[in-house]
mmCIF file of C-alpha atoms in Angstrom:
data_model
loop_
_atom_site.group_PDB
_atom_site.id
_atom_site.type_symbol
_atom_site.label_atom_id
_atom_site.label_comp_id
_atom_site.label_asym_id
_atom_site.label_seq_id
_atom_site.Cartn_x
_atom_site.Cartn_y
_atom_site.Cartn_z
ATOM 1 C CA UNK A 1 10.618 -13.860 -19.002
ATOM 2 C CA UNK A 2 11.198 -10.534 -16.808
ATOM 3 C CA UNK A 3 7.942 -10.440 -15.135
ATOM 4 C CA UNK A 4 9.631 -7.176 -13.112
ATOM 5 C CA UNK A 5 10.068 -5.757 -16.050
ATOM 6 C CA UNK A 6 6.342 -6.347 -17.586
ATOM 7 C CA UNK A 7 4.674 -5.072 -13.982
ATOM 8 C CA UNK A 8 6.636 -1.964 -14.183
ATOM 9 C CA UNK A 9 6.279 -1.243 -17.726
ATOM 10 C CA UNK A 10 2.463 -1.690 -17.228
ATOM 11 C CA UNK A 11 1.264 1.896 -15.643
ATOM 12 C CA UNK A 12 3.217 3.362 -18.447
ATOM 13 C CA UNK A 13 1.568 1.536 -21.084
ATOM 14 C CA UNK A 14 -1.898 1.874 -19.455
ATOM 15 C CA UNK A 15 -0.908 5.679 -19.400
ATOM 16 C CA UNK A 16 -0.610 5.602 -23.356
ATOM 17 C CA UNK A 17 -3.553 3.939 -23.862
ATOM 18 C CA UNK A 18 -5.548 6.643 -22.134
ATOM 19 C CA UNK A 19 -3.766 9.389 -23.301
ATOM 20 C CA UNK A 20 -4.982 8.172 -27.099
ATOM 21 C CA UNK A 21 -8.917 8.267 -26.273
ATOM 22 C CA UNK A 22 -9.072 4.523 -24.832
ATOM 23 C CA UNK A 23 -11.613 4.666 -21.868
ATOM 24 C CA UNK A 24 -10.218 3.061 -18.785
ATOM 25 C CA UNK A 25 -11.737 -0.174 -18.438
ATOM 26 C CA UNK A 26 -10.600 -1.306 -21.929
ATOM 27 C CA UNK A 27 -7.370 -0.262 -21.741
ATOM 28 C CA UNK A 28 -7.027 -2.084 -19.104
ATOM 29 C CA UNK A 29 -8.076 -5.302 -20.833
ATOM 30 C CA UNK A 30 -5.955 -4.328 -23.769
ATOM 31 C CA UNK A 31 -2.680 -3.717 -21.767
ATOM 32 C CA UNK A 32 -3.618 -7.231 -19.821
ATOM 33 C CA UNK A 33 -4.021 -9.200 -23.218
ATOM 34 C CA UNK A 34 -0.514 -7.727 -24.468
ATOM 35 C CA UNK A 35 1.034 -8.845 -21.643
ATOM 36 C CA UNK A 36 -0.606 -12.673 -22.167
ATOM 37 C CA UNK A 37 1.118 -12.139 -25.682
ATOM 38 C CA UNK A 38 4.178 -10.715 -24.675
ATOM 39 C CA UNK A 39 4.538 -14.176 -22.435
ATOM 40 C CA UNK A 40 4.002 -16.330 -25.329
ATOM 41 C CA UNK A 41 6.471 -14.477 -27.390
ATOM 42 C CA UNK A 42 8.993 -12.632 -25.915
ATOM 43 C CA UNK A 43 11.256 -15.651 -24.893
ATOM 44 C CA UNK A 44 11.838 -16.575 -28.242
ATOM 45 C CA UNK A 45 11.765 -13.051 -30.157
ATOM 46 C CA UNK A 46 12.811 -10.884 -27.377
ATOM 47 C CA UNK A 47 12.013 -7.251 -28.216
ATOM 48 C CA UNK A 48 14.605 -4.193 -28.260
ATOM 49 C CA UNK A 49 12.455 -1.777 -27.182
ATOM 50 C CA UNK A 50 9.817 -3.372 -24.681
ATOM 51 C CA UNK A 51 7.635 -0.699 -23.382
ATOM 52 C CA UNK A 52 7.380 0.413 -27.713
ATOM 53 C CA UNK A 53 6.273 -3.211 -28.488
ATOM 54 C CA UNK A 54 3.549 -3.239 -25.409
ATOM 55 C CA UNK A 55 1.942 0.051 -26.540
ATOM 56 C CA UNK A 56 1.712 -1.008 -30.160
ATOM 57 C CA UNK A 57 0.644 -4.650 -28.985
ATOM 58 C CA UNK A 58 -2.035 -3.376 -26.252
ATOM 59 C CA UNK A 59 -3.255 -0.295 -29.006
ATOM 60 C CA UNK A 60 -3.899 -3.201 -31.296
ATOM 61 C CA UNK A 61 -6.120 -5.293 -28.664
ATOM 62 C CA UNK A 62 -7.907 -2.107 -28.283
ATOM 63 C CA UNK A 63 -9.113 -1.225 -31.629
ATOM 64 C CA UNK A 64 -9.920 -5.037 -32.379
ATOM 65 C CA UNK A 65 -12.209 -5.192 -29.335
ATOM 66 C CA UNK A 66 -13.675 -1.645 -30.313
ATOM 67 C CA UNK A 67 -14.331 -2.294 -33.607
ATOM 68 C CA UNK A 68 -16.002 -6.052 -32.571
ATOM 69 C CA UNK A 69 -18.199 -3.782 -29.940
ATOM 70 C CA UNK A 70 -21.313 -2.656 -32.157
ATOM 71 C CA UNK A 71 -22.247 -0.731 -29.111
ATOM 72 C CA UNK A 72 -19.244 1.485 -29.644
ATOM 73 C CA UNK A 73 -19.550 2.064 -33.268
ATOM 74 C CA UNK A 74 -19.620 6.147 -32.938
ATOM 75 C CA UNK A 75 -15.730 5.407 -32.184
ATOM 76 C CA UNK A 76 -14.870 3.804 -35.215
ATOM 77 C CA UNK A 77 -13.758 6.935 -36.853
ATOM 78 C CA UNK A 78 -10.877 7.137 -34.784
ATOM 79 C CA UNK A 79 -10.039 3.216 -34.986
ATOM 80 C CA UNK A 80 -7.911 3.368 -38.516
ATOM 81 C CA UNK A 81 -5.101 6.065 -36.937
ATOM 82 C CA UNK A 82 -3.538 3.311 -35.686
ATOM 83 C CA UNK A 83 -0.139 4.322 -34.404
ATOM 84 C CA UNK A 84 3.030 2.612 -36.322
ATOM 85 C CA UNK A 85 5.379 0.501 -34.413
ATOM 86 C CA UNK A 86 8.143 2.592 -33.053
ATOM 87 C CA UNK A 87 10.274 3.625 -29.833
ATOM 88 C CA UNK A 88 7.853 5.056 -26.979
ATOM 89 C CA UNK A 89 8.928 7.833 -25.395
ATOM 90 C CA UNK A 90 10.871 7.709 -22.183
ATOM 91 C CA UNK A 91 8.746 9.311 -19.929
ATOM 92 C CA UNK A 92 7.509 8.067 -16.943
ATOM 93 C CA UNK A 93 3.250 8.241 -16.160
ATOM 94 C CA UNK A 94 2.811 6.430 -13.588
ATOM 95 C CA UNK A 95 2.182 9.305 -11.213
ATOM 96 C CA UNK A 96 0.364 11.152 -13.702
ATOM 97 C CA UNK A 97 -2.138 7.282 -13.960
ATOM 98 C CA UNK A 98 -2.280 7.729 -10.144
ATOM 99 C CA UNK A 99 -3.982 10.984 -10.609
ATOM 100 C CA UNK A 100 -6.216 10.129 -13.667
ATOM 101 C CA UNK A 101 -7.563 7.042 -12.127
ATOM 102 C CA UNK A 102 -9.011 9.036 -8.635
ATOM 103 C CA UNK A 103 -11.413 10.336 -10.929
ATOM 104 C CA UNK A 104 -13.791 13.061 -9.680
ATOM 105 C CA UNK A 105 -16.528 10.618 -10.349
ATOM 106 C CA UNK A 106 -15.488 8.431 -8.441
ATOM 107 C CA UNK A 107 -15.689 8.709 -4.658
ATOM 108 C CA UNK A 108 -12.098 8.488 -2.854
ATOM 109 C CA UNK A 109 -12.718 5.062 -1.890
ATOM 110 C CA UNK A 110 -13.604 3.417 -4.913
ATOM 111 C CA UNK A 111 -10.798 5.863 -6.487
ATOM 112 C CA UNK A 112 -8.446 4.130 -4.002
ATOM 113 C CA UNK A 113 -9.806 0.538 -4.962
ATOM 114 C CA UNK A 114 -9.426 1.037 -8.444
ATOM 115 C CA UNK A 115 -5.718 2.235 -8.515
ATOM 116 C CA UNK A 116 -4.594 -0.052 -6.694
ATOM 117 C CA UNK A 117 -6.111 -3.341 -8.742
ATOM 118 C CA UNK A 118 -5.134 -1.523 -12.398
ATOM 119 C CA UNK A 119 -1.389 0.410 -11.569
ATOM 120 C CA UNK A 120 -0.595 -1.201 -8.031
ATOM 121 C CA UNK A 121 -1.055 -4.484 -9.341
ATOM 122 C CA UNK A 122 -2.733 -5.732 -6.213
ATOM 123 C CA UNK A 123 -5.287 -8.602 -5.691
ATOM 124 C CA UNK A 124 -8.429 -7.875 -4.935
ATOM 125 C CA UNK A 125 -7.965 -9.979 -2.121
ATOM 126 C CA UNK A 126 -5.272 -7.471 -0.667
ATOM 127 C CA UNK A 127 -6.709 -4.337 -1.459
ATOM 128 C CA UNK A 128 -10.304 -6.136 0.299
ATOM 129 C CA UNK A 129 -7.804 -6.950 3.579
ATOM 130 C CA UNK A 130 -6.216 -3.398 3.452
ATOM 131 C CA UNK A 131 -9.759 -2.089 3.606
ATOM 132 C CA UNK A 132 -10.822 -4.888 6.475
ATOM 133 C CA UNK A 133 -13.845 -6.003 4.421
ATOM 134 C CA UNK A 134 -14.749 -8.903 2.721
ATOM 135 C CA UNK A 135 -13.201 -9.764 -0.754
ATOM 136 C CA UNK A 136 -16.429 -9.793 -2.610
ATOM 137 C CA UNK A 137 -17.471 -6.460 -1.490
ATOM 138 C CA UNK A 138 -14.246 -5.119 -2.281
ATOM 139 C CA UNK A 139 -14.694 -7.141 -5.895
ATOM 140 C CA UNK A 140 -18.278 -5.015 -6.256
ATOM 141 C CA UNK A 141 -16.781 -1.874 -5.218
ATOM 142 C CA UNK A 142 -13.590 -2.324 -7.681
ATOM 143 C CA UNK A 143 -16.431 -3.452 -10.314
ATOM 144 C CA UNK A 144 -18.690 -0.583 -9.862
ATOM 145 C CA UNK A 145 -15.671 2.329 -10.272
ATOM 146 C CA UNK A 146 -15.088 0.119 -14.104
ATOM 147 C CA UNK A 147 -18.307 0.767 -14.735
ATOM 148 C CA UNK A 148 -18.163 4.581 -13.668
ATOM 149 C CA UNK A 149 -15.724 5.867 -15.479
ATOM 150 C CA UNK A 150 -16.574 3.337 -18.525
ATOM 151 C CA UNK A 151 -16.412 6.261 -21.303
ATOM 152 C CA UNK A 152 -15.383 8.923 -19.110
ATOM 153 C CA UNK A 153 -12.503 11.234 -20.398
ATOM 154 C CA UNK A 154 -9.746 11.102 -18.149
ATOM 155 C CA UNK A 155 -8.946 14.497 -18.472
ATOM 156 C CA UNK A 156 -9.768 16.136 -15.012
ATOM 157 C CA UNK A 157 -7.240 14.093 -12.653
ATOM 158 C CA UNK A 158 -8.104 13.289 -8.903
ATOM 159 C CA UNK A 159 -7.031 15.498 -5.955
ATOM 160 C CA UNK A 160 -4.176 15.020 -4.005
ATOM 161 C CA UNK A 161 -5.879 13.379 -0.514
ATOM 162 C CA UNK A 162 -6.323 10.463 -2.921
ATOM 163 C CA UNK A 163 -3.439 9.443 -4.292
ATOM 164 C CA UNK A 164 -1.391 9.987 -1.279
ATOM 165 C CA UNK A 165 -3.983 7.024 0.013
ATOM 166 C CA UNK A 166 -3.318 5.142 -2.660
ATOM 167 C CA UNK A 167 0.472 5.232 -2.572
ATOM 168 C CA UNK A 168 0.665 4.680 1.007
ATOM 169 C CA UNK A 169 -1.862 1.429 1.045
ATOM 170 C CA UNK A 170 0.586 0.465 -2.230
ATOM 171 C CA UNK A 171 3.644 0.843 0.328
ATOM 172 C CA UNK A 172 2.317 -0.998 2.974
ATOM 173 C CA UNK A 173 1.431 -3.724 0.794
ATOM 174 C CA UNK A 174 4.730 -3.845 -0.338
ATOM 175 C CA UNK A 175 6.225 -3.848 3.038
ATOM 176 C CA UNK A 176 4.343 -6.349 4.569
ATOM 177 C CA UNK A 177 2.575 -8.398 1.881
ATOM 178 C CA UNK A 178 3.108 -10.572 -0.934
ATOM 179 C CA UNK A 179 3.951 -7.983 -3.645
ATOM 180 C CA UNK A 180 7.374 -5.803 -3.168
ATOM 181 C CA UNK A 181 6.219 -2.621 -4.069
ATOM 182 C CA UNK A 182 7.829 -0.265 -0.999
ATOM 183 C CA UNK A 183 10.810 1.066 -3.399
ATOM 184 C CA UNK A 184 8.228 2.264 -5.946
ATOM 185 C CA UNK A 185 5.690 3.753 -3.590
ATOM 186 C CA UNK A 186 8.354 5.757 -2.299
ATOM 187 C CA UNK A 187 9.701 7.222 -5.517
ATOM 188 C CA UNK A 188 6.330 8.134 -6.654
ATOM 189 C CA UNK A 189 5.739 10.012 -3.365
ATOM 190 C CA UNK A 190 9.039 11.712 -3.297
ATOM 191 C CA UNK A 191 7.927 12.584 -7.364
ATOM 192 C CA UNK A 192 4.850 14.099 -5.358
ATOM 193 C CA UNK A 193 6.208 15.873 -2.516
ATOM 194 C CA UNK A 194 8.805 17.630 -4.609
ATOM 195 C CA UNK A 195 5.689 18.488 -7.693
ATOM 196 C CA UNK A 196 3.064 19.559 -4.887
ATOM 197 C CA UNK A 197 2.581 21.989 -1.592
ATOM 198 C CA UNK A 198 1.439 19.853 0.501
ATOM 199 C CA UNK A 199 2.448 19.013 3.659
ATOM 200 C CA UNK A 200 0.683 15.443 4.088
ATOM 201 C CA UNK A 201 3.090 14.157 0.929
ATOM 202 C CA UNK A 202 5.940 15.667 2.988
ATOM 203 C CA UNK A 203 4.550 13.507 5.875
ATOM 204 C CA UNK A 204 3.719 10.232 3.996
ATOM 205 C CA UNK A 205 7.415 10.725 2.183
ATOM 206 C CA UNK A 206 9.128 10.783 5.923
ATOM 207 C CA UNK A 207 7.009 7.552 7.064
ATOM 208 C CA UNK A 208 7.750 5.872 4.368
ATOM 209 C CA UNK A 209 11.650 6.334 4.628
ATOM 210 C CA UNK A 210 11.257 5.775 8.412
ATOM 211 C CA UNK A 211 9.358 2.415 8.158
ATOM 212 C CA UNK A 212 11.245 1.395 5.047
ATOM 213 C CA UNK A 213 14.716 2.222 7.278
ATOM 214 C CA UNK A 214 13.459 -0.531 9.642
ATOM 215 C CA UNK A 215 12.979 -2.988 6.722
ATOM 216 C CA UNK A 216 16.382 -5.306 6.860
ATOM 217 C CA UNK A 217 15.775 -5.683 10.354
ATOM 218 C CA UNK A 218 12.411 -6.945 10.599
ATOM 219 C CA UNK A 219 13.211 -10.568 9.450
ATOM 220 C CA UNK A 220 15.770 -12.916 10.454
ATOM 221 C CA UNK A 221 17.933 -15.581 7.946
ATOM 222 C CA UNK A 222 15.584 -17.706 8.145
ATOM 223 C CA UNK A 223 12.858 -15.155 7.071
ATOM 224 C CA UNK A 224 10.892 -14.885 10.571
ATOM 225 C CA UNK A 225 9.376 -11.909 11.888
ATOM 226 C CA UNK A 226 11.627 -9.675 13.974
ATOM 227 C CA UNK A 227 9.382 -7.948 16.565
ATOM 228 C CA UNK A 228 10.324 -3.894 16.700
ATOM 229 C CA UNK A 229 11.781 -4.144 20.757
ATOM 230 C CA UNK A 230 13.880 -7.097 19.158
ATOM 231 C CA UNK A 231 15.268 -5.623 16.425
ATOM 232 C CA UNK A 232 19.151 -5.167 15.958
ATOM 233 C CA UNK A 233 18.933 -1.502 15.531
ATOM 234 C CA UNK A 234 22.231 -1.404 13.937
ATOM 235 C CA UNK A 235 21.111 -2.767 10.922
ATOM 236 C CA UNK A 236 18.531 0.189 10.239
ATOM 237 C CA UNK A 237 19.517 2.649 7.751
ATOM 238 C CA UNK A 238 20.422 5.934 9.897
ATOM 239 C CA UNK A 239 20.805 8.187 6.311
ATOM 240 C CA UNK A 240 17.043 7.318 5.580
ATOM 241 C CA UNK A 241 15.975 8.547 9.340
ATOM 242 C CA UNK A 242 17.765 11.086 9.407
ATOM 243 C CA UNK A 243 16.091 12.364 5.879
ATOM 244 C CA UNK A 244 12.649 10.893 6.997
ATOM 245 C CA UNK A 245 13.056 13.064 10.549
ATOM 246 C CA UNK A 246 14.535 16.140 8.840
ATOM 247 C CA UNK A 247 11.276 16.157 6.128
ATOM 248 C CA UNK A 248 9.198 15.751 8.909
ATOM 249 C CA UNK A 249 10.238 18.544 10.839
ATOM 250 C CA UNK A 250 10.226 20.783 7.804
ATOM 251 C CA UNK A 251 6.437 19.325 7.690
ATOM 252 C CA UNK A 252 4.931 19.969 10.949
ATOM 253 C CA UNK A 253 7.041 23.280 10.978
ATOM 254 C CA UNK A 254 3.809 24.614 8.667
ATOM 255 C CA UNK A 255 1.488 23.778 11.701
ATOM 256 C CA UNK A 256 -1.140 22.169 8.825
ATOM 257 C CA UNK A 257 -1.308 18.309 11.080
ATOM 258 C CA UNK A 258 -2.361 15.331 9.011
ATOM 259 C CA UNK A 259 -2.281 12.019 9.605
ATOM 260 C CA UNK A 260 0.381 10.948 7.828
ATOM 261 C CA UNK A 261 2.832 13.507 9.941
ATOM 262 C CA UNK A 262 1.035 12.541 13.421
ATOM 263 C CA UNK A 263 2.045 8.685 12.011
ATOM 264 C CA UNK A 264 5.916 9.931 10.618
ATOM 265 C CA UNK A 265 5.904 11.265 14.336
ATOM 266 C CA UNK A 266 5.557 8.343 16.273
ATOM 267 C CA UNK A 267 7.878 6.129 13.546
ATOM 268 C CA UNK A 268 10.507 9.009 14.187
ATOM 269 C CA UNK A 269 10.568 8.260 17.838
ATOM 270 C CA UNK A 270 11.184 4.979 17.354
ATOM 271 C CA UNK A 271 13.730 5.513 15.332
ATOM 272 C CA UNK A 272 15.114 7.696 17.767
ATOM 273 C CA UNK A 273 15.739 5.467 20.565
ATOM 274 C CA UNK A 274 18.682 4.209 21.023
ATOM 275 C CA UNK A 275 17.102 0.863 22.776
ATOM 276 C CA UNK A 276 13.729 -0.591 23.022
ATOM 277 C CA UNK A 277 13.830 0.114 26.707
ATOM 278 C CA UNK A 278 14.518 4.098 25.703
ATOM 279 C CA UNK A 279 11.350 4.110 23.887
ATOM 280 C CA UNK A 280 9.556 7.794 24.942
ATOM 281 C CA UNK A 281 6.127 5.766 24.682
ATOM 282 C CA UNK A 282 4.672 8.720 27.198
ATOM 283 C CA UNK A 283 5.054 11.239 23.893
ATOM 284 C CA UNK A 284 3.870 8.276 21.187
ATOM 285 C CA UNK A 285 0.577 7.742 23.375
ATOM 286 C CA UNK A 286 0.471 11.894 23.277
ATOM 287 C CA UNK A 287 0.986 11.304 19.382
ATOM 288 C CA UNK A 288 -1.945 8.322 19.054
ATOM 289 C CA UNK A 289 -3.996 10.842 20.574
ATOM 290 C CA UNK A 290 -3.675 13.267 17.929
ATOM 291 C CA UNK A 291 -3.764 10.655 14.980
ATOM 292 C CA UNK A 292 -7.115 9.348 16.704
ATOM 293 C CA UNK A 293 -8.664 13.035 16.835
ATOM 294 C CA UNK A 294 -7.622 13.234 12.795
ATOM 295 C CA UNK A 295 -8.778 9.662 11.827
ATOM 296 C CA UNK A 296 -11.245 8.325 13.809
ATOM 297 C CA UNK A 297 -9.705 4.991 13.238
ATOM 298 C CA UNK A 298 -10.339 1.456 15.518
ATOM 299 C CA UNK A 299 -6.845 0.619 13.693
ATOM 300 C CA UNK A 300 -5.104 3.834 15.422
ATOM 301 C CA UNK A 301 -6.818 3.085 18.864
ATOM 302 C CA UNK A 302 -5.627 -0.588 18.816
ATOM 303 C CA UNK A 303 -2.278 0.364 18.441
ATOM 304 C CA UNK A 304 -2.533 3.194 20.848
ATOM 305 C CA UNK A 305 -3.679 0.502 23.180
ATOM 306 C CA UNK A 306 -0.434 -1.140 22.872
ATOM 307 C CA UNK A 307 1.639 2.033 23.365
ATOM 308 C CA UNK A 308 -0.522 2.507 27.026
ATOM 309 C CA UNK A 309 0.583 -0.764 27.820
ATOM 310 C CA UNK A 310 4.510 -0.039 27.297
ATOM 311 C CA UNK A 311 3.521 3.791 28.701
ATOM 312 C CA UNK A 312 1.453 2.981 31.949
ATOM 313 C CA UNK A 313 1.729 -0.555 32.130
ATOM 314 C CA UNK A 314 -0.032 -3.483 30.789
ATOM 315 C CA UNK A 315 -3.428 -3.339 32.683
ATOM 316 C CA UNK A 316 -4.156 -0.322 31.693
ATOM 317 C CA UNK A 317 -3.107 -1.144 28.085
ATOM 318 C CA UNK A 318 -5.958 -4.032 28.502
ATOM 319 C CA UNK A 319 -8.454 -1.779 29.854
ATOM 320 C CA UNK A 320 -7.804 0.330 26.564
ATOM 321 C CA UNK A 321 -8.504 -2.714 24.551
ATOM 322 C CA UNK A 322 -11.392 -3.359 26.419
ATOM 323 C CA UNK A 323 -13.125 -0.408 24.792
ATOM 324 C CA UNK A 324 -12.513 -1.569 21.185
ATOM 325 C CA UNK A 325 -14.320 -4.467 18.649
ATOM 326 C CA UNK A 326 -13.053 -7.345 19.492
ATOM 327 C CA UNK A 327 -13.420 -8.429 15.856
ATOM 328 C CA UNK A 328 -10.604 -6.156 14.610
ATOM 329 C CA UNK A 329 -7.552 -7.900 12.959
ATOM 330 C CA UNK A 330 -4.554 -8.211 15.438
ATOM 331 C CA UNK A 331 -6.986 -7.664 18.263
ATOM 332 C CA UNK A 332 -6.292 -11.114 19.771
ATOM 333 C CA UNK A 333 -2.190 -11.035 18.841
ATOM 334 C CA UNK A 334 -2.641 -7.720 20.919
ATOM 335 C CA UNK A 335 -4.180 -8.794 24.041
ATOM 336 C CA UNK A 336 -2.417 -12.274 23.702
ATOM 337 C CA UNK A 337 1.068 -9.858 24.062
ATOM 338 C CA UNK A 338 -0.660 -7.357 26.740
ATOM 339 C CA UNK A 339 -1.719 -10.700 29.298
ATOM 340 C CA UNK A 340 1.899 -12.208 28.542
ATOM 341 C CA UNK A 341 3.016 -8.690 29.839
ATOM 342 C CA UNK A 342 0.915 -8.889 33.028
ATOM 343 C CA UNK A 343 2.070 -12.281 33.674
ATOM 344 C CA UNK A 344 -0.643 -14.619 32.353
ATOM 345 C CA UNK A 345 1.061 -16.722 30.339
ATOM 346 C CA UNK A 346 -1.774 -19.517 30.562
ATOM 347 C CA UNK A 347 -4.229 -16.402 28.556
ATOM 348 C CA UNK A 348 -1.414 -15.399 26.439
ATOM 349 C CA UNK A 349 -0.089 -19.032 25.223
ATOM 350 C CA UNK A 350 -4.106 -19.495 24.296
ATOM 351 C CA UNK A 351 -4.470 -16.157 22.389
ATOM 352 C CA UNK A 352 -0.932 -16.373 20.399
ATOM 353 C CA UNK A 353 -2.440 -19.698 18.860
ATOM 354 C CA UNK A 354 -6.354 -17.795 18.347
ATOM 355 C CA UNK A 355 -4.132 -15.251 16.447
ATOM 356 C CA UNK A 356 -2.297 -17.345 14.619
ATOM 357 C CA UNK A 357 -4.994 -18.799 13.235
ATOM 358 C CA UNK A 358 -6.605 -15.422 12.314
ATOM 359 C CA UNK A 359 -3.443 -14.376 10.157
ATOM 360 C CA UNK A 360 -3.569 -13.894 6.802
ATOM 361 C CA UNK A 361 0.195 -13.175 6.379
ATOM 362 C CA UNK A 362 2.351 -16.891 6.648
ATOM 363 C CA UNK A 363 5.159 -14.714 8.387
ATOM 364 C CA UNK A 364 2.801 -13.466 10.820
ATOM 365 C CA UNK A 365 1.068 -16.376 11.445
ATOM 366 C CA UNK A 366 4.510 -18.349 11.718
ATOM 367 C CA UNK A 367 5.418 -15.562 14.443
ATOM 368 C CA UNK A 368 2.444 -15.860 16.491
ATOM 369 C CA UNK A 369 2.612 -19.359 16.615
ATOM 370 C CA UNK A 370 6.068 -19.383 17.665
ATOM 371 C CA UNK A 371 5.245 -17.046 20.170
ATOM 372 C CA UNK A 372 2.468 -19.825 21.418
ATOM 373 C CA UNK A 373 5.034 -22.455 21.721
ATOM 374 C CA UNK A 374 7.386 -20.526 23.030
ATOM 375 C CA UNK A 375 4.617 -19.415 26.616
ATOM 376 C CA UNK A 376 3.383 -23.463 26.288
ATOM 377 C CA UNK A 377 7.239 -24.658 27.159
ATOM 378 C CA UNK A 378 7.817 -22.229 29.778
ATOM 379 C CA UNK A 379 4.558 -23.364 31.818
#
């Protein structure tokens, strides 16, 4: 069974569903229930055309639950023009499901939370984690969108603020989480940039490719975590930075900042350092500074806190952090590095292992703990 193949033919599907009058939430269910079926028989009686048998399958779990809802009855009418079996078309939705499912009644948030459960294919326990809140309030939130657009007629899509949100939680997910979905958030926003005028999909398309450049260097053979000033820089992929830089040039060029850019910015000086050492951290503390004016964001000012630290020296870094929740994830793992920097090892060795524990990610917390061990022999 090609799982791949099932979560990528899945927005599509969903896409048809809606298209033919099926409200959201029970397409959804539909689409899910064809893909139970298409588990139980596709290994013996593989189809030829696979997205063709989904959307008949998944149409078919539709109209049986609508016409066992007695609630729904006024639909019935449309129930017998069931489609016949036959070849889909080619065509691909997914960014046009992106823009139906941030909804105008929905707010942005619970637009965001929605996409990325029914076409991202995350876990609620991601998206919740993404969002730094608890999983069941993310499960209520995800819960109460279903039940706002339950009925609604998908046809006045989302604007475009939203689904860059969504594709660039989707890509970070997929960069750093359990789910590889990096390659398809970038397609969909280079689909974007190239469909819209708008400079923030220019800027999330160049921090994607600059992040994504970095990707086959951030883990070693034996699939550890490669910190950035560690990386072997010769392994990143110098045709995607230079494409990422030149977009975002083109980008800030229109003098219309957004966050994304002020983020592509600081990524692009990374890339552009030829060492670690090299690192202009003067200008990406300038460029923190900006992002923090757009976003208000205790995420942006912890890692601005860092870039002080490598700017003006790790005290100062630690004052920064001083100012900030202590509660924040990757607080600890960022003072734990900022006290190993000023030469407390004894503070650092005991924060690495507090962080550890934190993690959610086993990579992560498989780094930090090495990084624990690693003070604890040298004392």
């Amino acid at each position: 069974m090609n799982e791949a193949l099932l979560r990528s033919l899945t927005p599509s599907v969903l896409a048809v569903l809606v298209r033919r009058g099926a409200d959201f939430a029970a397409a959804e269910d539909a689409v899910q229930d064809a893909l139970v079926e298409a588990v139980r028989v596709w290994p013996a009686d593989p189809p030829r055309d696979a997205k063709g048998w989904l959307v008949t399958a998944a149409w078919r779990k539709f109209l049986d639950a609508t016409r066992a809802d007695t609630a729904r009855r006024r639909r019935e009418d449309r129930v017998d023009e069931e489609p016949s079996p036959g070849p889909a078309p080619a065509a691909d939705d997914t960014l046009q499901l992106y823009f139906l499912c941030a909804h105008p009644s929905l707010t942005p948030s619970s637009a965001v939370a929605l996409t990325l459960r029914a076409v991202g294919g995350l876990t609620t326990r991601q998206i919740a984690q993404a969002y730094l809140v608890p999983e069941a309030t993310m499960a209520q939130r995800i819960s109460r969108a279903k039940r706002t657009v339950s009925g609604v007629r998908f046809d006045k899509p989302g604007d475009v603020a939203t689904v860059l949100r969504v594709l660039y939680l989707v890509f970070n997910e997929g960069y750093s989480g359990d789910v590889d979905l990096a390659a398809e958030a970038i397609r969909l926003t280079r689909q974007l940039a190239a469909a819209v005028d708008h400079p923030e999909a220019s800027g999330l398309l160049a921090l994607m490719l600059l992040h994504h450049a970095r990707r086959a260097a951030r883990t070693a053979p034996d699939g550890s975590l490669v910190p950035l000033a560690e990386q072997d820089r010769g392994r990143w992929d110098t045709e995607s930075i230079a494409e990422g830089v030149q977009i975002l040039q083109a980008a800030l060029a229109r003098d219309r900042l957004g966050e994304f850019q002020a983020q592509a910015a600081i990524a692009a000086l990374h890339a552009d350092a030829p060492t670690a050492e090299e690192t202009d951290w003067v200008q990406i503390v300038e460029w923190y500074d900006e992002l923090a004016g757009l976003t208000d964001s205790p995420v942006v000012l912890l890692n601005r806190a860092v870039a002080v630290g490598e700017a003006d020296g790790p005290r100062s870094g630690l004052a920064a952090l001083a100012k900030l929740d202590d509660s924040l994830p990757r607080h600890t793992a960022v003072a734990a590095y900022l006290h190993e920097r000023d030469g407390d090892l004894t503070t650092a060795a005991r924060l690495y292992a507090e962080a550890a524990q934190q993690a959610t990610n086993l990579a992560e917390r498989d780094h930090l703990t090495r990084q624990a061990a690693r003070l604890n022999a040298r004392r």
